[in-house]
Structures are given as C-alpha cells and as structure tokens.
CSV table of C-alpha atoms and ligand atoms in Angstrom, one decimal:
chain,number,residue,atom,x,y,z
A,1,MET,CA,-30.5,23.2,-45.2
A,2,ALA,CA,-27.4,21.4,-43.8
A,3,PRO,CA,-24.3,20.8,-45.9
A,4,MET,CA,-24.3,17.8,-48.3
A,5,GLY,CA,-28.1,17.8,-48.4
A,6,ILE,CA,-28.6,16.5,-44.9
A,7,ARG,CA,-31.6,18.0,-43.2
A,8,LEU,CA,-31.4,18.4,-39.4
A,9,SER,CA,-34.6,17.8,-37.5
A,10,PRO,CA,-35.1,20.3,-34.7
A,11,LEU,CA,-36.4,17.5,-32.5
A,12,GLY,CA,-33.3,15.4,-33.3
A,13,VAL,CA,-31.0,18.3,-32.4
A,14,ALA,CA,-32.9,18.9,-29.1
A,15,VAL,CA,-32.7,15.2,-28.1
A,16,PHE,CA,-29.0,15.1,-29.0
A,17,CYS,CA,-28.3,18.2,-26.8
A,18,LEU,CA,-30.3,16.8,-23.9
A,19,LEU,CA,-28.3,13.5,-24.2
A,20,GLY,CA,-25.0,15.5,-24.2
A,21,LEU,CA,-26.1,17.5,-21.1
A,22,GLY,CA,-27.1,14.2,-19.4
A,23,VAL,CA,-23.6,12.7,-20.0
A,24,ILE,CA,-21.9,15.9,-18.7
A,25,TYR,CA,-24.1,16.0,-15.6
A,26,HIS,CA,-23.5,12.3,-15.0
A,27,LEU,CA,-19.7,12.8,-15.1
A,28,TYR,CA,-19.5,16.0,-13.1
A,29,ALA,CA,-22.6,16.0,-10.8
A,30,GLY,CA,-20.7,15.2,-7.6
A,31,VAL,CA,-18.0,17.8,-8.1
A,32,ILE,CA,-20.5,20.5,-9.3
A,33,SER,CA,-22.9,20.0,-6.3
A,34,SER,CA,-20.1,19.8,-3.7
A,35,ARG,CA,-18.6,23.0,-5.2
A,36,ILE,CA,-22.0,24.8,-5.1
A,37,ALA,CA,-22.6,23.6,-1.6
A,38,ALA,CA,-19.1,24.7,-0.6
A,39,PHE,CA,-19.5,28.2,-2.0
A,40,THR,CA,-23.0,28.9,-0.7
A,41,SER,CA,-22.3,27.6,2.8
A,42,LYS,CA,-20.7,29.8,5.4
A,43,ARG,CA,-17.0,29.8,5.5
A,44,THR,CA,-16.5,27.7,8.6
A,45,VAL,CA,-15.5,24.0,8.8
A,46,ASN,CA,-16.5,21.5,11.3
A,47,LEU,CA,-13.5,19.7,12.8
A,48,ARG,CA,-15.2,16.3,13.1
A,49,ASP,CA,-16.1,16.4,9.4
A,50,LEU,CA,-12.5,17.4,8.7
A,51,LEU,CA,-11.2,14.5,10.8
A,52,ALA,CA,-13.5,12.0,8.9
A,53,LEU,CA,-12.4,13.5,5.6
A,54,SER,CA,-8.7,13.3,6.6
A,55,VAL,CA,-9.0,9.6,7.5
A,56,GLU,CA,-10.8,8.9,4.2
A,57,ALA,CA,-8.1,10.8,2.3
A,58,ALA,CA,-5.3,8.9,4.0
A,59,VAL,CA,-7.0,5.6,3.3
A,60,GLN,CA,-7.7,6.4,-0.3
A,61,GLY,CA,-4.1,7.6,-0.9
A,62,GLY,CA,-2.9,4.5,0.9
A,63,ARG,CA,-4.7,2.3,-1.6
A,64,GLU,CA,-2.8,3.9,-4.5
A,65,VAL,CA,0.5,3.5,-2.6
A,66,LYS,CA,-0.2,-0.2,-2.1
A,67,ARG,CA,-1.5,-0.8,-5.7
A,68,VAL,CA,1.6,0.8,-7.3
A,69,ARG,CA,3.9,-1.3,-5.1
A,70,GLU,CA,2.0,-4.5,-5.8
A,71,GLU,CA,1.9,-3.8,-9.6
A,72,ASP,CA,5.7,-3.0,-9.4
A,73,LYS,CA,5.1,0.3,-11.3
A,74,LEU,CA,7.1,2.7,-9.1
A,75,GLU,CA,8.8,4.5,-12.0
A,76,GLU,CA,11.3,5.8,-9.4
A,77,LYS,CA,12.8,9.3,-10.1
A,78,THR,CA,14.9,11.9,-8.3
A,79,LYS,CA,13.1,15.2,-7.8
A,80,GLY,CA,16.0,17.1,-6.3
A,81,LYS,CA,18.4,17.2,-3.4
A,82,THR,CA,17.9,17.7,0.3
A,83,MET,CA,19.8,20.5,2.1
A,84,GLU,CA,22.4,18.0,3.0
A,85,GLY,CA,22.9,17.0,-0.7
A,86,GLN,CA,21.0,13.6,-0.6
A,87,SER,CA,18.8,12.7,-3.5
A,88,GLU,CA,15.0,13.0,-2.9
A,89,LYS,CA,13.0,10.2,-4.5
A,90,LEU,CA,9.6,10.4,-6.1
A,91,THR,CA,7.6,7.5,-7.4
A,92,GLN,CA,4.2,6.9,-9.0
A,93,GLY,CA,3.0,5.8,-5.5
A,94,ASP,CA,3.7,9.4,-4.2
A,95,LEU,CA,2.0,11.0,-7.2
A,96,ASN,CA,-1.1,8.8,-7.4
A,97,SER,CA,-1.6,9.1,-3.7
A,98,HIS,CA,-1.2,12.9,-3.8
A,99,ARG,CA,-3.9,13.2,-6.5
A,100,LYS,CA,-6.4,11.2,-4.5
A,101,MET,CA,-5.7,12.9,-1.2
A,102,TYR,CA,-5.3,16.5,-2.4
A,103,TYR,CA,-8.3,16.6,-4.7
A,104,LEU,CA,-10.6,14.7,-2.2
A,105,ILE,CA,-9.9,17.5,0.3
A,106,LYS,CA,-9.8,20.4,-2.2
A,107,ASN,CA,-13.0,19.3,-4.0
A,108,THR,CA,-14.8,19.3,-0.6
A,109,TYR,CA,-13.3,22.5,0.8
A,110,PRO,CA,-12.0,24.5,-2.2
A,111,TYR,CA,-11.3,27.6,0.0
A,112,VAL,CA,-9.1,25.8,2.6
A,113,GLN,CA,-5.3,26.0,2.3
A,114,VAL,CA,-3.9,22.5,1.5
A,115,ASN,CA,-0.1,22.0,1.3
A,116,SER,CA,1.0,18.7,-0.1
A,117,GLU,CA,4.6,17.4,-0.4
A,118,GLU,CA,3.9,16.6,-4.1
A,119,HIS,CA,2.4,18.6,-7.0
A,120,ASP,CA,0.4,17.7,-10.1
A,121,GLU,CA,-1.8,20.5,-11.4
A,122,THR,CA,-2.4,18.7,-14.7
A,123,ASN,CA,-4.5,15.8,-13.5
A,124,ASN,CA,-7.5,17.0,-11.5
A,125,GLU,CA,-9.2,14.0,-9.9
A,126,LEU,CA,-13.0,14.0,-9.7
A,127,ALA,CA,-12.8,12.6,-6.2
A,128,VAL,CA,-15.8,13.3,-4.1
A,129,TRP,CA,-16.2,12.7,-0.3
A,130,ASN,CA,-19.3,10.7,0.6
A,131,ARG,CA,-19.5,12.6,4.0
A,132,ASP,CA,-19.7,9.3,6.0
A,133,ILE,CA,-18.3,9.7,9.5
A,134,PRO,CA,-16.8,6.4,10.8
A,135,ALA,CA,-18.5,4.9,13.8
A,136,ASP,CA,-15.4,5.2,16.1
A,137,ILE,CA,-15.2,8.9,15.3
A,138,LEU,CA,-18.9,9.4,16.0
A,139,LYS,CA,-18.4,7.5,19.3
A,140,SER,CA,-15.5,9.6,20.7
A,141,VAL,CA,-16.1,13.0,19.1
A,142,GLU,CA,-19.4,14.7,19.9
A,143,GLY,CA,-20.3,17.3,17.3
A,144,GLY,CA,-16.9,18.8,17.0
A,145,ARG,CA,-16.4,22.6,16.8
A,146,ASP,CA,-16.6,24.8,13.8
A,147,VAL,CA,-13.6,26.9,12.9
A,148,PRO,CA,-13.1,29.7,10.4
A,149,ALA,CA,-11.9,28.2,7.1
A,150,ASP,CA,-9.2,30.9,6.8
A,151,SER,CA,-7.6,29.8,10.1
A,152,ILE,CA,-6.9,26.3,8.7
A,153,THR,CA,-3.7,24.9,7.1
A,154,ILE,CA,-3.8,21.3,6.0
A,155,TRP,CA,-0.5,19.4,5.5
A,156,ILE,CA,-0.5,16.2,3.4
A,157,ASP,CA,2.3,13.7,3.0
A,158,PRO,CA,1.0,11.3,0.3
A,159,LEU,CA,3.7,8.8,1.0
A,160,ASP,CA,6.1,9.0,4.0
A,161,ALA,CA,9.2,6.9,3.8
A,162,THR,CA,9.6,7.0,0.0
A,163,GLN,CA,13.2,5.8,0.4
A,164,GLU,CA,12.0,2.7,2.3
A,165,TYR,CA,9.1,2.2,-0.2
A,166,THR,CA,11.7,1.9,-3.0
A,167,GLU,CA,13.7,-0.6,-0.9
A,168,ASN,CA,10.5,-2.7,-0.2
A,169,LEU,CA,10.7,-1.9,3.6
A,170,LEU,CA,7.0,-1.5,3.7
A,171,LYS,CA,6.3,-1.4,7.4
A,172,TYR,CA,7.8,2.1,7.6
A,173,VAL,CA,5.4,3.5,4.9
A,174,THR,CA,2.5,5.7,5.9
A,175,THR,CA,0.2,8.3,4.4
A,176,MET,CA,-0.5,11.4,6.6
A,177,VAL,CA,-2.9,14.3,6.9
A,178,CYS,CA,-2.7,17.0,9.5
A,179,VAL,CA,-5.0,20.0,10.1
A,180,ALA,CA,-3.5,23.0,11.9
A,181,VAL,CA,-5.8,25.8,13.2
A,182,ASP,CA,-4.0,29.1,13.7
A,183,GLY,CA,-0.7,27.2,13.2
A,184,LYS,CA,-1.4,24.7,16.0
A,185,PRO,CA,-1.7,21.0,15.1
A,186,VAL,CA,-5.3,19.9,15.9
A,187,ILE,CA,-6.0,16.8,13.7
A,188,GLY,CA,-3.5,14.1,13.0
A,189,VAL,CA,-4.0,11.0,10.8
A,190,ILE,CA,-1.3,8.4,10.2
A,191,HIS,CA,-2.3,5.5,8.0
A,192,LYS,CA,-0.3,2.3,7.2
A,193,PRO,CA,-1.3,1.2,3.7
A,194,PHE,CA,0.3,-2.3,4.0
A,195,THR,CA,-1.5,-3.3,7.2
A,196,GLY,CA,-4.6,-1.1,6.8
A,197,TYR,CA,-3.9,0.4,10.3
A,198,THR,CA,-5.1,4.1,10.8
A,199,ALA,CA,-4.2,6.2,13.8
A,200,TRP,CA,-6.2,9.4,14.3
A,201,ALA,CA,-6.6,12.1,16.9
A,202,LEU,CA,-8.6,15.4,17.3
A,203,VAL,CA,-6.9,17.4,20.1
A,204,GLY,CA,-9.2,17.9,23.0
A,205,HIS,CA,-11.8,15.5,21.7
A,206,GLY,CA,-10.4,12.0,21.3
A,207,SER,CA,-8.2,9.5,19.5
A,208,ASN,CA,-8.2,5.8,18.6
A,209,MET,CA,-4.7,5.6,20.0
A,210,LYS,CA,-3.3,5.4,23.6
A,211,ALA,CA,0.0,6.3,25.1
A,212,ARG,CA,1.9,3.4,26.7
A,213,THR,CA,1.8,3.2,30.5
A,214,THR,CA,5.5,3.5,31.0
A,215,TYR,CA,8.5,5.1,29.2
A,216,ASN,CA,12.1,4.2,30.2
A,217,MET,CA,14.6,7.1,30.5
A,218,ASN,CA,17.5,5.3,32.1
A,219,PRO,CA,18.7,5.0,29.4
A,220,PRO,CA,16.0,5.7,26.8
A,221,LYS,CA,15.5,3.9,23.6
A,222,VAL,CA,15.7,6.7,21.0
A,223,ILE,CA,14.2,6.2,17.5
A,224,VAL,CA,16.0,8.1,14.7
A,225,SER,CA,16.2,8.4,10.9
A,226,ARG,CA,17.9,5.5,9.1
A,227,SER,CA,18.4,7.5,5.8
A,228,HIS,CA,18.6,11.2,6.9
A,229,ALA,CA,20.4,10.7,10.3
A,230,GLY,CA,23.1,13.4,10.1
A,231,ARG,CA,25.1,13.4,13.3
A,232,VAL,CA,22.2,12.2,15.5
A,233,LYS,CA,24.2,9.4,17.2
A,234,GLY,CA,26.8,11.7,18.8
A,235,PHE,CA,24.1,14.2,19.7
A,236,ILE,CA,22.1,11.6,21.6
A,237,GLU,CA,25.1,10.0,23.3
A,238,GLU,CA,26.2,13.4,24.5
A,239,ALA,CA,22.8,13.9,26.0
A,240,PHE,CA,21.9,10.5,27.5
A,241,GLY,CA,25.2,8.6,27.6
A,242,ASN,CA,26.7,5.9,25.3
A,243,THR,CA,24.5,3.1,26.7
A,244,THR,CA,21.5,4.7,25.1
A,245,VAL,CA,19.8,2.4,22.6
A,246,ILE,CA,19.5,4.0,19.2
A,247,LEU,CA,16.9,2.5,16.9
A,248,PRO,CA,17.2,3.6,13.2
A,249,ALA,CA,13.9,3.5,11.4
A,250,GLY,CA,12.3,4.9,8.3
A,251,GLY,CA,9.4,7.5,8.1
A,252,ALA,CA,8.5,10.3,10.5
A,253,GLY,CA,5.0,8.9,10.8
A,254,TYR,CA,6.3,5.5,11.7
A,255,LYS,CA,8.6,6.9,14.4
A,256,VAL,CA,5.7,8.7,16.1
A,257,LEU,CA,3.7,5.5,16.1
A,258,ALA,CA,6.7,3.8,17.8
A,259,LEU,CA,6.2,6.1,20.8
A,260,LEU,CA,2.6,5.1,21.3
A,261,ASP,CA,0.8,1.8,22.2
A,262,PRO,CA,0.3,0.4,18.7
A,263,LEU,CA,-2.3,-2.3,18.0
A,264,ASP,CA,-0.2,-3.1,14.9
A,265,GLU,CA,2.4,-5.8,15.7
A,266,ASP,CA,4.7,-4.4,13.0
A,267,ILE,CA,5.8,-1.3,14.9
A,268,GLU,CA,8.8,-1.2,17.3
A,269,LYS,CA,8.6,0.5,20.7
A,270,ALA,CA,10.8,3.6,21.5
A,271,ASP,CA,10.8,6.1,24.3
A,272,MET,CA,11.9,9.2,22.4
A,273,TYR,CA,12.2,10.4,18.7
A,274,ILE,CA,15.0,12.8,17.8
A,275,HIS,CA,15.8,14.3,14.3
A,276,VAL,CA,18.6,16.6,13.7
A,277,THR,CA,18.5,17.3,9.9
A,278,PHE,CA,16.1,19.6,8.0
A,279,ILE,CA,12.5,18.3,7.8
A,280,LYS,CA,9.2,19.5,6.4
A,281,LYS,CA,5.9,20.2,8.1
A,282,TRP,CA,4.0,17.5,6.1
A,283,ASP,CA,6.4,15.0,7.7
A,284,ILE,CA,5.8,16.0,11.3
A,285,CYS,CA,2.5,17.8,11.8
A,286,ALA,CA,0.2,14.7,12.0
A,287,GLY,CA,2.6,13.1,14.5
A,288,ASN,CA,2.6,16.3,16.5
A,289,ALA,CA,-1.2,16.4,16.6
A,290,LEU,CA,-1.4,12.8,17.8
A,291,LEU,CA,1.2,13.3,20.5
A,292,THR,CA,-0.4,16.5,21.7
A,293,ALA,CA,-3.8,14.7,21.9
A,294,LEU,CA,-2.3,11.9,24.0
A,295,GLY,CA,-0.4,14.2,26.4
A,296,GLY,CA,2.9,13.9,24.6
A,297,HIS,CA,5.1,16.7,23.1
A,298,MET,CA,6.9,17.4,19.8
A,299,THR,CA,9.1,20.5,19.7
A,300,THR,CA,12.3,21.7,18.1
A,301,LEU,CA,15.5,20.7,19.8
A,302,LYS,CA,15.4,24.1,21.7
A,303,GLY,CA,12.0,23.0,23.2
A,304,GLU,CA,10.0,25.5,21.1
A,305,GLU,CA,6.5,24.7,19.6
A,306,ILE,CA,6.4,24.4,15.8
A,307,ASP,CA,4.1,26.8,14.0
A,308,TYR,CA,2.2,24.8,11.3
A,309,SER,CA,1.3,27.8,9.1
A,310,GLY,CA,3.5,29.6,6.5
A,311,ALA,CA,6.6,28.0,4.9
A,312,ALA,CA,7.1,24.2,4.9
A,313,GLY,CA,10.6,23.9,6.4
A,314,ASN,CA,11.8,23.2,9.9
A,315,ARG,CA,15.5,23.5,10.4
A,316,GLU,CA,15.5,23.5,14.2
A,317,GLY,CA,15.4,19.7,14.6
A,318,LEU,CA,12.8,17.6,16.4
A,319,LEU,CA,12.3,16.1,19.9
A,320,ALA,CA,9.3,14.0,20.6
A,321,SER,CA,8.4,12.4,24.0
A,322,VAL,CA,5.4,11.1,25.9
A,323,LYS,CA,4.7,11.1,29.7
A,324,VAL,CA,8.0,12.6,30.7
A,325,ASP,CA,9.1,16.2,31.6
A,326,HIS,CA,9.8,17.3,28.0
A,327,GLN,CA,11.6,20.5,29.0
A,328,ASP,CA,13.8,18.5,31.3
A,329,LEU,CA,14.8,16.4,28.3
A,330,VAL,CA,15.5,19.6,26.3
A,331,ALA,CA,17.8,20.8,29.1
A,332,LYS,CA,19.9,17.6,28.7
A,333,LEU,CA,20.5,18.1,25.0
A,334,PRO,CA,23.8,19.5,23.7
A,335,ALA,CA,23.6,23.2,22.5
A,336,TRP,CA,21.7,23.1,19.2
A,337,ASP,CA,23.3,24.7,16.2
A,338,SER,CA,20.9,24.6,13.2
A,339,ALA,CA,23.7,26.0,10.9
A,340,GLY,CA,25.0,22.5,10.4
A,341,LYS,CA,27.0,21.3,13.4
A,342,HIS,CA,24.8,18.2,13.6
B,1,A3P,N1,17.2,16.3,5.8
B,1,A3P,C1,16.0,16.2,5.2
B,1,A3P,N2,15.6,16.9,4.2
B,1,A3P,C2,14.4,16.8,3.6
B,1,A3P,N3,13.5,15.8,4.0
B,1,A3P,C3,13.9,15.1,5.1
B,1,A3P,C4,15.1,15.2,5.7
B,1,A3P,N4,15.1,14.3,6.7
B,1,A3P,C5,14.0,13.6,6.7
B,1,A3P,N5,13.2,14.1,5.7
B,1,A3P,C6,11.9,13.6,5.3
B,1,A3P,O1,11.2,13.2,6.4
B,1,A3P,C7,10.6,11.9,6.2
B,1,A3P,C8,11.1,10.9,7.3
B,1,A3P,O2,12.5,10.7,7.0
B,1,A3P,P1,13.4,9.6,7.7
B,1,A3P,O3,12.8,8.3,7.3
B,1,A3P,O4,14.7,9.9,7.2
B,1,A3P,O5,13.2,9.9,9.2
B,1,A3P,C9,10.8,11.5,4.8
B,1,A3P,O6,9.7,12.0,4.1
B,1,A3P,P2,9.2,11.5,2.6
B,1,A3P,O7,9.6,10.0,2.5
B,1,A3P,O8,7.8,11.8,2.7
B,1,A3P,O9,10.0,12.3,1.7
B,1,A3P,C10,12.1,12.3,4.4
B,1,A3P,O10,12.2,12.6,3.1
B,2,MG,MG1,7.4,12.4,4.6
B,3,MG,MG1,6.3,12.0,1.3
B,4,MG,MG1,9.6,12.9,-0.2
C-alpha cells in the first residue's frame, strides 16, 4: 500500500519506467553511442575524418560567433593580462564557440588531447558529429592515413581576433582548428564566420587553397599585428629597409590567409607575416599547417620549427613566408632577443 491510500499498479510503474528510459535514451543516444563506438574501436584516428570534423567544428563555432555579434550579446570581460601587460578580452562569442567546437571534437574522440584557448567545464554540450565528409575533401583526399590517437594534439581557437570582434572589425575574425601529429602541424582549418569562407589543408594530401604565383621581396609588404605589435616596425625596417610596406591587421588566422590566394574579396594581400610579441599555439598552428601544405613556411624568428605539443606558449616570435628562401629571410632579420628587446 502506497502512502495516503494510493495503490500503485505494477503495470503503471513499469510503463512509467519505460517512458523515463525512452526520454533518457532520446536525449543522450547520440553521445552514448559515439562514446561506446569510440571506446570499443582501436585507438587510431583517420586524418581525413579528423579534417572533416575540424571543418565542421570551425563552422559550428563560427555560427555562434556570428549569432552573438548579430544579437549584440558580447558581454565583454577581461580575462587577464598578456605578458606585455595588455588586457585580454573574452566575450560570449569566444565561450559559445568554444563549447560547440571543443565538445564536438571531444564527444567524437574522447581520448584525444584537445587544447582550447577557452575553458568551460560546467556546460558540457551534447554535440554529435554526423560523420559527413564534405565533397571537396572526398575529392582531394583519398582515404587519409590512420595515426595513433596518442600522437595527436588538437589546438582550438574558438574566436581569433577577439579585440577586433569587440570593435566590430569583423573581417579579421576567424575560428581555427589545428591537428598536430608528434608535434608537427598536419591539419589546418581557418574559417571566417562573417563571410562563410573556410580554408583547409591536410599536409601531403591536399587543400582548397592555393599559394599566389608571385611574392614581392623588393621591398616586401609585411603584415603585422594591429593590437599586439610590440616593436615590430623597427624590427622590420632594420631587416628590409624603411621603404618596406607594413600592413597592420587583426587576427593570426587572417594574417596567414593574407599570404595566400584568397577567394574571399575581404582579405588583403601580403608577402610576409612577422610577429614579435608572445603568442600561443592555438593562434598559429592552423596557419602553420596551411602554409606547410602549400609549400610555405612558418618558424620562429630564429628560423626554428615550432613544436605543437606540450605547453601553449611561443615566445620566440614568428616569421611566415611562401615561395621564397625562408632561411634567407631569417638571415636578414636583426638578432632576436626573446627577453623583451622587441
Ligand atoms: N603578446 C601576446 N600575448 C598573448 N596573445 C597574443 C599576443 N599577441 C597576439 N596574441 C594573440 O594572437 C591572436 C592574434 O593577435 P593579433 O591580432 O594581435 O595579431 C589573438 O588571439 P585571440 O584573439 O584569439 O586572443 C591575440 O590575442
Ligand atoms: Mg587567437
Ligand atoms: Mg581566441
Ligand atoms: Mg584571446
């Protein structure tokens, strides 16, 4: 006998339980099945699948970035200071995009290391990847190779050029995903949420981007940061003379696209990208992969390759070029002092 004289029918209880299970299954089926599939499958990841997932993550994150801007709900905050003492901004665009991108990848490959610029452990998204491979990827990447999951480090920048996003300079804004294998950048995706343009590359397999046919070095047009410039102007003029054209622009992703042959009208053209202040691997890894895939180079200002495993920081500056003798450019640069001279 139930309290207050109510009799529970066993059949009613069973139907109620079944209904409850049905609701739970309906809500979590995608996540549960992808987790089970992930844990029972062998611990290797196919790079073509990962490329398609990276494109999807960048596009879905980009939708959040665009929506927050259009609804004017940025809720701009300061999350700390850069090493140079500048305030680092954070908006709802960064956070919503992070949640979409991070959980879409994590729910698909829970055992892969994913490093995002942003963090939000409290709001797990039930995002599930539909496993669709876009036609342009199918066309240029045959099969793709499988790599051990523990050799992979994924870097996510849910919103690059947050400063410019808050100033409504939207052409500079991108979302980025990079996959490094044994520390080498192998997949790069840079997506422009406000034009819908996505650049992708899988090193050694293909890209939807091309390098330009010519790059001018006499003097070069050098693209640099507009909001974290440091002493980049003097550094460049010392290397290439004071007739060098210096092009200040926002976003590390945007600046790499400016070195390529963009189909998007809204991107300037530059011959070289130089950065002299501190920068993080989620800002530069996707661009490094794209440049590597297209015969370009991105190194520190000493000409060394950047290892995209381990800690996020790079304090050795950045030099990116395409179709020129990169080490020859390095040799022209002034002596590099990462301790703050520049
Ligand atoms: N000195 C510095 N310290 C930390 N982050 C830096 C930096 N210089 C550039 N960045 C980051 O690199 C990206 C491109 O910067 P810039 O537009 O100045 O070239 C921005 O990423 P986010 O917008 O994702 O934070 C910016 O925050
Ligand atoms: Mg960034
Ligand atoms: Mg960012
Ligand atoms: Mg930031």
